[in-house]
Short mmCIF file of C-alpha atoms and ligand atoms in Angstrom, two decimals:
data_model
loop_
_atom_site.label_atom_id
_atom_site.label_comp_id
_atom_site.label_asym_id
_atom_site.label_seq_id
_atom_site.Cartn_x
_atom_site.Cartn_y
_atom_site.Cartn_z
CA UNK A 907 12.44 -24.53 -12.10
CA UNK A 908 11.98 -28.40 -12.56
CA UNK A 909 10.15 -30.72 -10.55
CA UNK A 910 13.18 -32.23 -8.85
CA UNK A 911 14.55 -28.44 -7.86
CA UNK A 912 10.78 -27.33 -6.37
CA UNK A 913 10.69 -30.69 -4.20
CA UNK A 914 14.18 -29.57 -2.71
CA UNK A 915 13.39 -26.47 -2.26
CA UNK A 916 10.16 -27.57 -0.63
CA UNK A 917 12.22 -29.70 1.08
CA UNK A 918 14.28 -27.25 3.20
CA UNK A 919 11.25 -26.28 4.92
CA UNK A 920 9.27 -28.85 5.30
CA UNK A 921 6.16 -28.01 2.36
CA UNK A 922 6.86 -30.81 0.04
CA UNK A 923 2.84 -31.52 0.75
CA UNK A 924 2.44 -28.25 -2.05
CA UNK A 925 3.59 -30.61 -4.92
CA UNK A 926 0.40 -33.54 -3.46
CA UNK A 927 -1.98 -32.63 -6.33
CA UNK A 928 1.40 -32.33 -8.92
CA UNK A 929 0.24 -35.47 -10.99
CA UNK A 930 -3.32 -34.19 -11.27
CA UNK A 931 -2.35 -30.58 -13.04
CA UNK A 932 -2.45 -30.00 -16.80
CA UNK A 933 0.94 -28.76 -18.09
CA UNK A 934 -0.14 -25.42 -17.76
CA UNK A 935 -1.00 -25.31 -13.87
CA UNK A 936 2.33 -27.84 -13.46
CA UNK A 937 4.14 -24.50 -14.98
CA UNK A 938 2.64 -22.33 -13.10
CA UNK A 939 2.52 -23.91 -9.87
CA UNK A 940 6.62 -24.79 -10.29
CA UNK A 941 6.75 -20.76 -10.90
CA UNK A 942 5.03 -19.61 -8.00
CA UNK A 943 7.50 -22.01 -5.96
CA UNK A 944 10.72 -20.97 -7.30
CA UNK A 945 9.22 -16.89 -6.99
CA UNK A 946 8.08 -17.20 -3.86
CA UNK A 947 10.10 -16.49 -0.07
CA UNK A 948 9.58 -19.53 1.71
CA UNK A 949 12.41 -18.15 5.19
CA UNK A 950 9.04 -16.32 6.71
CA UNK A 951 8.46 -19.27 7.59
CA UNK A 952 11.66 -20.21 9.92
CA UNK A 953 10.24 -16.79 12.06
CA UNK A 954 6.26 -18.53 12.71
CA UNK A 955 8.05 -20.02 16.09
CA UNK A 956 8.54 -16.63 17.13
CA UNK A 957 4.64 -15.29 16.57
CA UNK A 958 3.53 -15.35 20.16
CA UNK A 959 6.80 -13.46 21.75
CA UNK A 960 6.16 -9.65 22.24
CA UNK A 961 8.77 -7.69 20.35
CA UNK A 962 11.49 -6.47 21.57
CA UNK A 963 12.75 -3.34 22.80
CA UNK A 964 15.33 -1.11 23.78
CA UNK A 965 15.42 1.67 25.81
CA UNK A 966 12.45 3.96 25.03
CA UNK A 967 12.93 8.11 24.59
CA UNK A 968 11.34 11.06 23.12
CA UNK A 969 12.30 12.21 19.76
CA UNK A 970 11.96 15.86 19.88
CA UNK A 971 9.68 16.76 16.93
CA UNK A 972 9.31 19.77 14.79
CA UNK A 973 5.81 21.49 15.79
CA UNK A 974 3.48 23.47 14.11
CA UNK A 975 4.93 26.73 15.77
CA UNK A 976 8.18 25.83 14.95
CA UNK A 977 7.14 25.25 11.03
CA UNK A 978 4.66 28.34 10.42
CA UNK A 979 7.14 31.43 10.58
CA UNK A 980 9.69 29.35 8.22
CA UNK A 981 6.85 27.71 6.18
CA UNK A 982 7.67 30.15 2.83
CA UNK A 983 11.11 29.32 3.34
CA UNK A 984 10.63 26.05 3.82
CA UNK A 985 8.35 25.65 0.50
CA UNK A 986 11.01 27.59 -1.48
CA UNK A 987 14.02 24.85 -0.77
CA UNK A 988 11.38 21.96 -1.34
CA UNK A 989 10.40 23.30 -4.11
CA UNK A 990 14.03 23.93 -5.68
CA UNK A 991 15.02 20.55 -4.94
CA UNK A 992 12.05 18.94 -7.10
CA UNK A 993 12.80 21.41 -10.17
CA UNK A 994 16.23 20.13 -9.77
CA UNK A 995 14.44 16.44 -10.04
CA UNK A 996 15.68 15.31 -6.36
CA UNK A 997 12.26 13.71 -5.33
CA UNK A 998 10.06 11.41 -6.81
CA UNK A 999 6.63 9.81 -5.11
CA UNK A 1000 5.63 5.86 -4.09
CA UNK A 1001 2.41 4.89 -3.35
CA UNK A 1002 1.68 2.20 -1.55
CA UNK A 1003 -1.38 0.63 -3.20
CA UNK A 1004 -1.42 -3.28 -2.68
CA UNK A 1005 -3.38 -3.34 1.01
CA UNK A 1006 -6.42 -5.44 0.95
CA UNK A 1007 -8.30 -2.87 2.47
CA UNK A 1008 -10.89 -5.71 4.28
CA UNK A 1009 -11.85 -3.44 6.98
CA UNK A 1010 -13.40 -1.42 4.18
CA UNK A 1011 -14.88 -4.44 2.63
CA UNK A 1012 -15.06 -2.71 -0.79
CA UNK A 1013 -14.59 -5.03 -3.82
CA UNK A 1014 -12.04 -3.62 -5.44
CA UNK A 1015 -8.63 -1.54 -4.90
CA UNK A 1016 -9.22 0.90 -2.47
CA UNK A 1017 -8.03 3.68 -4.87
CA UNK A 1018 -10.99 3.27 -7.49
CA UNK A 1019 -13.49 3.82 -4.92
CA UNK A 1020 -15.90 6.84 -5.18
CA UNK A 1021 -16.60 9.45 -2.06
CA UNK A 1022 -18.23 11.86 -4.57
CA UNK A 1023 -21.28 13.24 -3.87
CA UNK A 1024 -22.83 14.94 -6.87
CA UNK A 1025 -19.90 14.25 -8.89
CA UNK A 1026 -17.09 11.40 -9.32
CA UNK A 1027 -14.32 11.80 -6.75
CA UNK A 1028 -12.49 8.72 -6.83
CA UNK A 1029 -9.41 7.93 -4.54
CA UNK A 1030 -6.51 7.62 -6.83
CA UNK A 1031 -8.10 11.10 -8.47
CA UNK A 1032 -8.04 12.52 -5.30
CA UNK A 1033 -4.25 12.11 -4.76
CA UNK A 1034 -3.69 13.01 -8.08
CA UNK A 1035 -5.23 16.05 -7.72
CA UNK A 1036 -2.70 16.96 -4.12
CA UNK A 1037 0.22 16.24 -6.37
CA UNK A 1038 -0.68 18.33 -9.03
CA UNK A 1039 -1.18 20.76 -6.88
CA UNK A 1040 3.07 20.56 -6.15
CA UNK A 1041 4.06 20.00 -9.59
CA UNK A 1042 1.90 22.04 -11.07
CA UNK A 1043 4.08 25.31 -8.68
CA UNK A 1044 6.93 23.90 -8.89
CA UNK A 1045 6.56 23.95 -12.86
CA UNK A 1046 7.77 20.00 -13.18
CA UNK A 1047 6.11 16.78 -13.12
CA UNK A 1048 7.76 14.27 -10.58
CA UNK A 1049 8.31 10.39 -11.44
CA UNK A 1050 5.42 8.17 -9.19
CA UNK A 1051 5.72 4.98 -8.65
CA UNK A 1052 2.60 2.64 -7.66
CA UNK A 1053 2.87 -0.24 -5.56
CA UNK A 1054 -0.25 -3.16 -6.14
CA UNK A 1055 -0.28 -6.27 -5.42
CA UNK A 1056 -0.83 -9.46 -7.65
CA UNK A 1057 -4.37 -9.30 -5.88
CA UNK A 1058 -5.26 -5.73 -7.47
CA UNK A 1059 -2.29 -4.92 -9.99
CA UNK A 1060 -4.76 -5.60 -13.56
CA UNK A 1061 -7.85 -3.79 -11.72
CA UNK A 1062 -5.50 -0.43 -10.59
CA UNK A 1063 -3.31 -0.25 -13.59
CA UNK A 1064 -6.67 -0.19 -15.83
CA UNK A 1065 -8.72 2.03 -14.18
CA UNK A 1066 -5.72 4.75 -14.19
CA UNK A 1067 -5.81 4.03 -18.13
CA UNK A 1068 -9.35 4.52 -18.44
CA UNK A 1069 -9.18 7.50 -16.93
CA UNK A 1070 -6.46 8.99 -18.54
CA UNK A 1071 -4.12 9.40 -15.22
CA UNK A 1072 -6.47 11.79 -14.16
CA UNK A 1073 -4.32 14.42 -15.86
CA UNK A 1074 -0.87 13.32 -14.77
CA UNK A 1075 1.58 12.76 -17.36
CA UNK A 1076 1.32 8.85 -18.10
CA UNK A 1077 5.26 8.90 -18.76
CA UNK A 1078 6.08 9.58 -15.01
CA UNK A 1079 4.18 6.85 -13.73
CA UNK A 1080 5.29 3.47 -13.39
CA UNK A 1081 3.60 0.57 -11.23
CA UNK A 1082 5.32 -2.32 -9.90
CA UNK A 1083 4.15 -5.22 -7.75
CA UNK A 1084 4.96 -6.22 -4.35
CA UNK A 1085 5.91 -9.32 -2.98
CA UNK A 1086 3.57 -11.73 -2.05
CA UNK A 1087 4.18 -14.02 1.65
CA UNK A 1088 3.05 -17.39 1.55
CA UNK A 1089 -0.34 -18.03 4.01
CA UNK A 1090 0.53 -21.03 6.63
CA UNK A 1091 -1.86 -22.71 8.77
CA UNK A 1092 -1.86 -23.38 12.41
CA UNK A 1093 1.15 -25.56 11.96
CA UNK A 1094 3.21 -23.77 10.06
CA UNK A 1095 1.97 -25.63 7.03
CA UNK A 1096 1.59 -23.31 3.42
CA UNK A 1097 -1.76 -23.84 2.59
CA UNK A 1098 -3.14 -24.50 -1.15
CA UNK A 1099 -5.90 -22.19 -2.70
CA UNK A 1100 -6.31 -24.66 -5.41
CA UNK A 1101 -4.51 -28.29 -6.41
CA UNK A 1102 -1.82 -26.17 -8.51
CA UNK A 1103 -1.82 -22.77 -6.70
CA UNK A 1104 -0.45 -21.80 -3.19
CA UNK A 1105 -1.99 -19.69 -0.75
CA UNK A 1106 -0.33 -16.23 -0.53
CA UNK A 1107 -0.99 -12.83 0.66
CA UNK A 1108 0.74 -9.09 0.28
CA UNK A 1109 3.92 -9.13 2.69
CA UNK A 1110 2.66 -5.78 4.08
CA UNK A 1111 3.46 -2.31 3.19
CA UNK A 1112 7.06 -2.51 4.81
CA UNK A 1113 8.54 -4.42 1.64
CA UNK A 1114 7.79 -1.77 -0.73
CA UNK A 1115 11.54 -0.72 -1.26
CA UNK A 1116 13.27 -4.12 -1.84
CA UNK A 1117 10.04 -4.73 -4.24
CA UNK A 1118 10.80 -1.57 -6.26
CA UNK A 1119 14.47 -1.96 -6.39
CA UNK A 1120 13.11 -6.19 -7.37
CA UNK A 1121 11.30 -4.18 -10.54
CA UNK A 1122 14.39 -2.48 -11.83
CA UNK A 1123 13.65 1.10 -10.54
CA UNK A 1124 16.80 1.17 -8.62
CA UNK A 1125 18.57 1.88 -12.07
CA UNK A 1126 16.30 4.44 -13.46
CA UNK A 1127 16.10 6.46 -9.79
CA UNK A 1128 20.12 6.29 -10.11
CA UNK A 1129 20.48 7.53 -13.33
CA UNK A 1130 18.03 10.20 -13.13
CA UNK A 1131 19.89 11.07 -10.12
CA UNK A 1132 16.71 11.03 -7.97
CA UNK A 1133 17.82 10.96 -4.20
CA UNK A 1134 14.14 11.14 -2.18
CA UNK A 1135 11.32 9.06 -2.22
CA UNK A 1136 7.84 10.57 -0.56
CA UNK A 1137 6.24 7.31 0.42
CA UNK A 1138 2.71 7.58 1.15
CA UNK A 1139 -0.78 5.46 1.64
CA UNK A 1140 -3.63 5.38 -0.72
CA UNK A 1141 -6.31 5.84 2.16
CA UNK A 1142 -5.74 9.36 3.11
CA UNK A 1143 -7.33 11.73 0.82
CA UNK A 1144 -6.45 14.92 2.33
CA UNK A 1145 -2.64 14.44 2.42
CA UNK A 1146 0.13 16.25 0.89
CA UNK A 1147 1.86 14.36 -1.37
CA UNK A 1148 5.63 15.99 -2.23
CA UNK A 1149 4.45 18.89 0.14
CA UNK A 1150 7.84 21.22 -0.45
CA UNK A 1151 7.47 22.49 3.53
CA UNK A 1152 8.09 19.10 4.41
CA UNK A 1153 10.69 18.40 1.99
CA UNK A 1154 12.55 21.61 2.42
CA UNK A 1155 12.61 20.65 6.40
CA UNK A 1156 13.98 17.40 5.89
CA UNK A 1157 16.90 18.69 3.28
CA UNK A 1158 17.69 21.25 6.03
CA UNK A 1159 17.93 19.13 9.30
CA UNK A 1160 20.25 16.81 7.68
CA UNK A 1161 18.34 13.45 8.71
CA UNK A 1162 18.00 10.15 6.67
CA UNK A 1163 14.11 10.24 6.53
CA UNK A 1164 11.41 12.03 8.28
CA UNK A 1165 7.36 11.38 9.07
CA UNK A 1166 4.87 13.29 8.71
CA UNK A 1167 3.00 13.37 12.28
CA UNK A 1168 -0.22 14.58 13.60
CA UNK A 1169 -0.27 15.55 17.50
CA UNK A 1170 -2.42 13.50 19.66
CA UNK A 1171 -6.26 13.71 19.84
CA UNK A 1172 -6.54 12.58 23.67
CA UNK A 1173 -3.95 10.72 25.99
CA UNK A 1174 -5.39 7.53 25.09
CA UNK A 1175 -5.87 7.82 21.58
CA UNK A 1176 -4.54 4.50 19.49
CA UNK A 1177 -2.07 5.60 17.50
CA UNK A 1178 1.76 4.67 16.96
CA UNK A 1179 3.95 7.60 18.12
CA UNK A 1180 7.51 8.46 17.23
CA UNK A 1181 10.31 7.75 19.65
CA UNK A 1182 13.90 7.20 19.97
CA UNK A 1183 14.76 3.17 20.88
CA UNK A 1184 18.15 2.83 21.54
CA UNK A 1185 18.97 6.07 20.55
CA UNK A 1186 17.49 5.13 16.86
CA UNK A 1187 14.02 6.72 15.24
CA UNK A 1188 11.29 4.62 15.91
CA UNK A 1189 7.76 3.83 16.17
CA UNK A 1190 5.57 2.98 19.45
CA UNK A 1191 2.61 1.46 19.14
CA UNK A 1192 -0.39 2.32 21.39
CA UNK A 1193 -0.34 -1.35 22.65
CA UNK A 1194 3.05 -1.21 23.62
CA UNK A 1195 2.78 2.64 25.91
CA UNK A 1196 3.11 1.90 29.84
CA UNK A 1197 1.53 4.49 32.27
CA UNK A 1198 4.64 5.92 32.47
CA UNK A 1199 5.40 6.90 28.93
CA UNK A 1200 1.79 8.20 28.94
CA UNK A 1201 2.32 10.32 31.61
CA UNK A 1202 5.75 11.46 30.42
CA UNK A 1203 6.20 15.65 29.57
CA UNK A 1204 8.54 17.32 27.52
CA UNK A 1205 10.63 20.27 28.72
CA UNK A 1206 7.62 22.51 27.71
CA UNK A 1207 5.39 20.24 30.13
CA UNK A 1208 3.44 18.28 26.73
CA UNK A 1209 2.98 14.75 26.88
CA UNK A 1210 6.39 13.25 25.80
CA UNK A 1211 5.29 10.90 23.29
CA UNK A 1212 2.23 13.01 21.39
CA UNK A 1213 3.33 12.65 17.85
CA UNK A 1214 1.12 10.00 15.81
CA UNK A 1215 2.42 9.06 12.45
CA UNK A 1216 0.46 8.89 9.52
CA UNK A 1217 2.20 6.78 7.16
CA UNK A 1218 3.82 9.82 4.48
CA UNK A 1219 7.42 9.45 5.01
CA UNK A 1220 10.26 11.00 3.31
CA UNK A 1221 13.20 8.52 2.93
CA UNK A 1222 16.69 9.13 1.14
CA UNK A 1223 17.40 6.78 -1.33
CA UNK A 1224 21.27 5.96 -0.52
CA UNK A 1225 20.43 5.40 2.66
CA UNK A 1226 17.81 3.05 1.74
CA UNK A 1227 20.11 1.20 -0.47
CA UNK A 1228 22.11 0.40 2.15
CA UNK A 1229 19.53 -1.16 4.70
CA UNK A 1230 17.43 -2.78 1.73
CA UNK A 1231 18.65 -6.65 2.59
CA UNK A 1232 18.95 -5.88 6.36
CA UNK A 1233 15.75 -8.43 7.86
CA UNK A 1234 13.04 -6.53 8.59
CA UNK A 1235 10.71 -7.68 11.86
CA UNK A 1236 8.11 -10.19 10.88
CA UNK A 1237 4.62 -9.78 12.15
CA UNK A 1238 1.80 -11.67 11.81
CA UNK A 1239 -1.77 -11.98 11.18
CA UNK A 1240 -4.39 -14.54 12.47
CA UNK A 1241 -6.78 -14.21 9.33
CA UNK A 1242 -9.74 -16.21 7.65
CA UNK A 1243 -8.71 -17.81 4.70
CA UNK A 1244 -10.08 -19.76 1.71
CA UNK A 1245 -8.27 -22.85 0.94
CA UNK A 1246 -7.64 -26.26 0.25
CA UNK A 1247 -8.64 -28.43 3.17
CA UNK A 1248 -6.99 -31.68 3.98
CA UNK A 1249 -9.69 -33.80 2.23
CA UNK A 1250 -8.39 -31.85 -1.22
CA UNK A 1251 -12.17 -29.63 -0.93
CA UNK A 1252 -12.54 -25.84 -0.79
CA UNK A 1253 -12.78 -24.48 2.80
CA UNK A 1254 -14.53 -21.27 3.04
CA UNK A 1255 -14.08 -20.42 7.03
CA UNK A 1256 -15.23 -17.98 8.66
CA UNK A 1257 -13.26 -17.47 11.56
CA UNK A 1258 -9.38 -17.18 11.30
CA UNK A 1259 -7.78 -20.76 10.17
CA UNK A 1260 -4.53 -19.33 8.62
CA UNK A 1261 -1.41 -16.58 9.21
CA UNK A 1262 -0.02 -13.93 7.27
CA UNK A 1263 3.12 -12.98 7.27
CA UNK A 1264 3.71 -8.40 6.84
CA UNK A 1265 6.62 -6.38 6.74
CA UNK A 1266 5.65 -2.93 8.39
CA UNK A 1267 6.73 0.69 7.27
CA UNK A 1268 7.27 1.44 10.26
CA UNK A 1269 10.01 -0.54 11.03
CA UNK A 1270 12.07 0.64 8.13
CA UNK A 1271 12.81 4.23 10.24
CA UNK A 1272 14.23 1.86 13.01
CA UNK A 1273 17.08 0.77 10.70
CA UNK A 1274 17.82 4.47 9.66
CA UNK A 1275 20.01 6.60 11.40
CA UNK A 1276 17.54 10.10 11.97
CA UNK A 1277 13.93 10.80 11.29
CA UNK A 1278 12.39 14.10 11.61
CA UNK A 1279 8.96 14.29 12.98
CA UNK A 1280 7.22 17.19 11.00
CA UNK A 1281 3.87 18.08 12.22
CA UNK A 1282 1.05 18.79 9.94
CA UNK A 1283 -2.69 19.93 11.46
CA UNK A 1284 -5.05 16.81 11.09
CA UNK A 1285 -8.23 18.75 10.16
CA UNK A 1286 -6.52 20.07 7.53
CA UNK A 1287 -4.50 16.71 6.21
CA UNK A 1288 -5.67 14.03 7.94
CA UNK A 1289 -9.04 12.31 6.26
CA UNK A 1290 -8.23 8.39 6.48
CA UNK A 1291 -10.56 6.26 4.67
CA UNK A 1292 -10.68 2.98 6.65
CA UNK A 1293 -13.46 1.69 7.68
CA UNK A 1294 -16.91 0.89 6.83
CA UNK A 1295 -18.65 3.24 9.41
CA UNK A 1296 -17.82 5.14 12.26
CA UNK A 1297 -14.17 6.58 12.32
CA UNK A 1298 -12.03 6.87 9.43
CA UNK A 1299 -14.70 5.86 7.20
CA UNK A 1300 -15.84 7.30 3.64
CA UNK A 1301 -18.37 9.65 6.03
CA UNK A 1302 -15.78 10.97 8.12
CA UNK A 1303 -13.34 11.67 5.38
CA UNK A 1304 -15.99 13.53 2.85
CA UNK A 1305 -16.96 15.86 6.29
CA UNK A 1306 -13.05 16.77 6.29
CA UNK A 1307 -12.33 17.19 3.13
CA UNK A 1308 -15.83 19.56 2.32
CA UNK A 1309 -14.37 21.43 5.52
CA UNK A 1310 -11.23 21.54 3.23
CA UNK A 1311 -13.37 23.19 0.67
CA UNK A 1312 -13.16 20.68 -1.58
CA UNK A 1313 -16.26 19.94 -3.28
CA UNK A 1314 -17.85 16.12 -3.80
P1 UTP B 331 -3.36 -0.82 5.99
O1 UTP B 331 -2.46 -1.14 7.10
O2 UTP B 331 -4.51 0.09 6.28
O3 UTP B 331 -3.85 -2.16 5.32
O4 UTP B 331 -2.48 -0.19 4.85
P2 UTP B 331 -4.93 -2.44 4.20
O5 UTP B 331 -4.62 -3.78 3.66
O6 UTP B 331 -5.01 -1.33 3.17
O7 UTP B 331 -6.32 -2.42 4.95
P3 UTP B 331 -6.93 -3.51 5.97
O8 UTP B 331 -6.03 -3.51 7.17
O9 UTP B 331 -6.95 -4.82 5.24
O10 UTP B 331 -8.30 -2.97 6.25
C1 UTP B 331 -1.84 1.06 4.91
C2 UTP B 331 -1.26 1.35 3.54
O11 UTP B 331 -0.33 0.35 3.17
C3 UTP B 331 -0.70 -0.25 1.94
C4 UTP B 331 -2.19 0.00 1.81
O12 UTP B 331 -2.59 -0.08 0.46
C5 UTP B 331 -2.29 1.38 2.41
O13 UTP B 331 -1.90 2.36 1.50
N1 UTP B 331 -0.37 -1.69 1.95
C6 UTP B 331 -0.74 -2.47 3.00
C7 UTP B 331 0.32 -2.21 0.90
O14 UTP B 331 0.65 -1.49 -0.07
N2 UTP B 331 0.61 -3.54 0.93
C8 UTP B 331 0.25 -4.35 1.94
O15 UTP B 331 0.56 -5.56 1.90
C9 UTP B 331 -0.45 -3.80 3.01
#
């Protein structure tokens, strides 16, 4: 991209301030700085207006789900189809690695941090580990795909070298990089980090698909004949990943997609539960539950809306296809950021100055046209690693997974 083509493209929303510190740049930075401009999605920007309005919704239902006692007398069954689908090479595995993780405040990709106790147990090996388990019985390896972010992409890619993909065949894994938002301030203005960089952040996990399809993928998936993707985070160490139960269930009801869900702890517990909006799957969050749907019972007299999802979704890829350029809800983020300030000197603040703009998973079921809620027990895949204490912290997770046998 020239000069003259950045400025207009600056232009149509208002950031021609980005080019301020052009003249200053060596030829390198004028390069790169013209790059980032002509790579980067500058229309988040025409949604900031919208940032204070509550979202909207449609009429809210429950989603009938498929419970525990509904999965254990079927489970072998279940497991057999699953497992005869990913010999025949139907599924293959994302993982969405390109969160910041700051509530963890580890320096570094979340994955490459240890919760071993007398011995290394890092994250990425521990996921590994719950695939392995799969392909390992189902007597194939599966393709995985691993989503970073320009943030952590170097750091994750070499610490999977250096430890020799922790036994999974290097061939079937591929990583790719998400899209990056640009970071505004109050006013809707992009902010610099430096004179010839701009300020951007991960656009959230809900991006993932059109950033994989971005990478080429779309190709290989389609002429491997892959059809499923199991999408899943990096922070929960005791999940299933390409659990054949799961997949079998979703091949059988016939749906588009379907989420694995844990029932809830207590009534008020904060968690986003699956409903119907409209008629369509979606995703409540705790914020957003009135008394009422609280206090609403199923035929079998359970709370209506009990089902809490735990980001490991199964999505068909056709279907996918189909919705990738559809535009996805914006949300955003009141966050402290480092920047240029208006002076042209480095502002290190330490409450929030700036917004992020995310795409969320979640919203992605919305646009499909069924979702099967699949229960799983949370003791026994549930261990979220989170935060730095308390809850859903490294603590919390090692207790669950040594009560999962599994030693640290
Ligand atoms: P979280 O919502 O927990 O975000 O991500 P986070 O960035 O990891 O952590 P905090 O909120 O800053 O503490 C859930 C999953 O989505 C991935 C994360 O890596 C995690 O697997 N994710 C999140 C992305 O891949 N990209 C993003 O931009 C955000």
């Amino acid at each position: 991209m020239t000069y003259e083509e950045a400025k207009a493209k600056l232009k149509v929303f208002g950031q021609e301030h980005l080019l301020h510190y052009y003249e200053e740049l060596s030829e390198n930075e004028k390069t790169a700085l013209l790059e980032q401009i002509s790579s980067l999605d500058f229309s988040y920007l025409k949604e900031f207006g919208k940032r204070s309005l509550p979202q909207s919704r449609g009429e809210i239902s429950p989603i009938r789900a498929m419970r525990e006692q509904d999965i254990a007398p079927q489970r072998e069954k279940l497991s057999e189809t699953g497992l005869q689908a990913i010999r025949d090479g139907r599924l293959c595995a994302v993982l969405l690695a390109g969160g910041m993780g700051t509530r963890l405040g580890f320096d570094g990709p979340k994955g490459t941090l240890d919760i071993g106790k007398t011995r290394s147990v890092f994250i990425f090996q521990r996921l590994i580990e719950n695939l392995k388990e799969v392909t390992d019985a189902a007597g194939t390896a599966i393709r995985l795909f691993i989503m970073t972010s320009d943030k952590n992409g170097a750091e994750t890619r070499s610490f999977f070298k250096k430890h020799d993909y922790f036994g999974y065949p290097e061939e079937k894994i591929s990583f790719f990089v998400q899209d990056m938002a640009p970071v505004v301030d109050d006013a809707g203005k992009v902010l610099l980090e430096t004179p010839g960089k701009i300020a951007t952040s991960p656009n959230g996990n809900g991006g993932w698909f059109r950033s994989l399809a971005g990478a080429g993928f779309l190709d290989l998936l389609n002429r491997e004949g892959i059809e499923w993707i199991n999408v899943f985070s990096v922070d929960n160490v005791l999940q299933r990943i390409a659990d054949p139960a799961f997949f079998g269930a979703v091949l059988e009801s016939g749906f588009a997609s379907g989420s694995k869900v844990i029932r809830k702890a207590n009534r008020e517990e904060k968690v986003g539960v699956m409903c119907l909006d409209d008629g369509k799957p979606s995703v409540i969050e705790y914020y957003e539950m009135t008394e009422e749907l609280l206090d609403a019972k199923d035929e079998n007299g359970e709370p209506a809306y009990n089902y809490g999802v735990i980001l490991n979704y199964l999505f068909r890829i056709a279907d996918l296809t189909e919705i990738m350029n559809s535009r996805m809800q914006i949300h955003f983020a009141h966050k402290a950021v480092s920047c240029l300030g208006p002076d042209g000197l480095p502002v290190i603040p330490d409450a929030p100055n700036a917004w992020k703009f995310e795409l969320f998973i979640l919203d992605l079921i919305h646009e499909l046209s069924g979702c099967l809620p699949y229960e799983v027990v949370r003791e026994k895949e549930f261990a979220p690693v989170k935060n730095k204490t308390g809850s859903d912290s490294i603590l919390s997770a090692q207790a669950l997974l040594e009560q999962n046998h599994i030693t640290l």
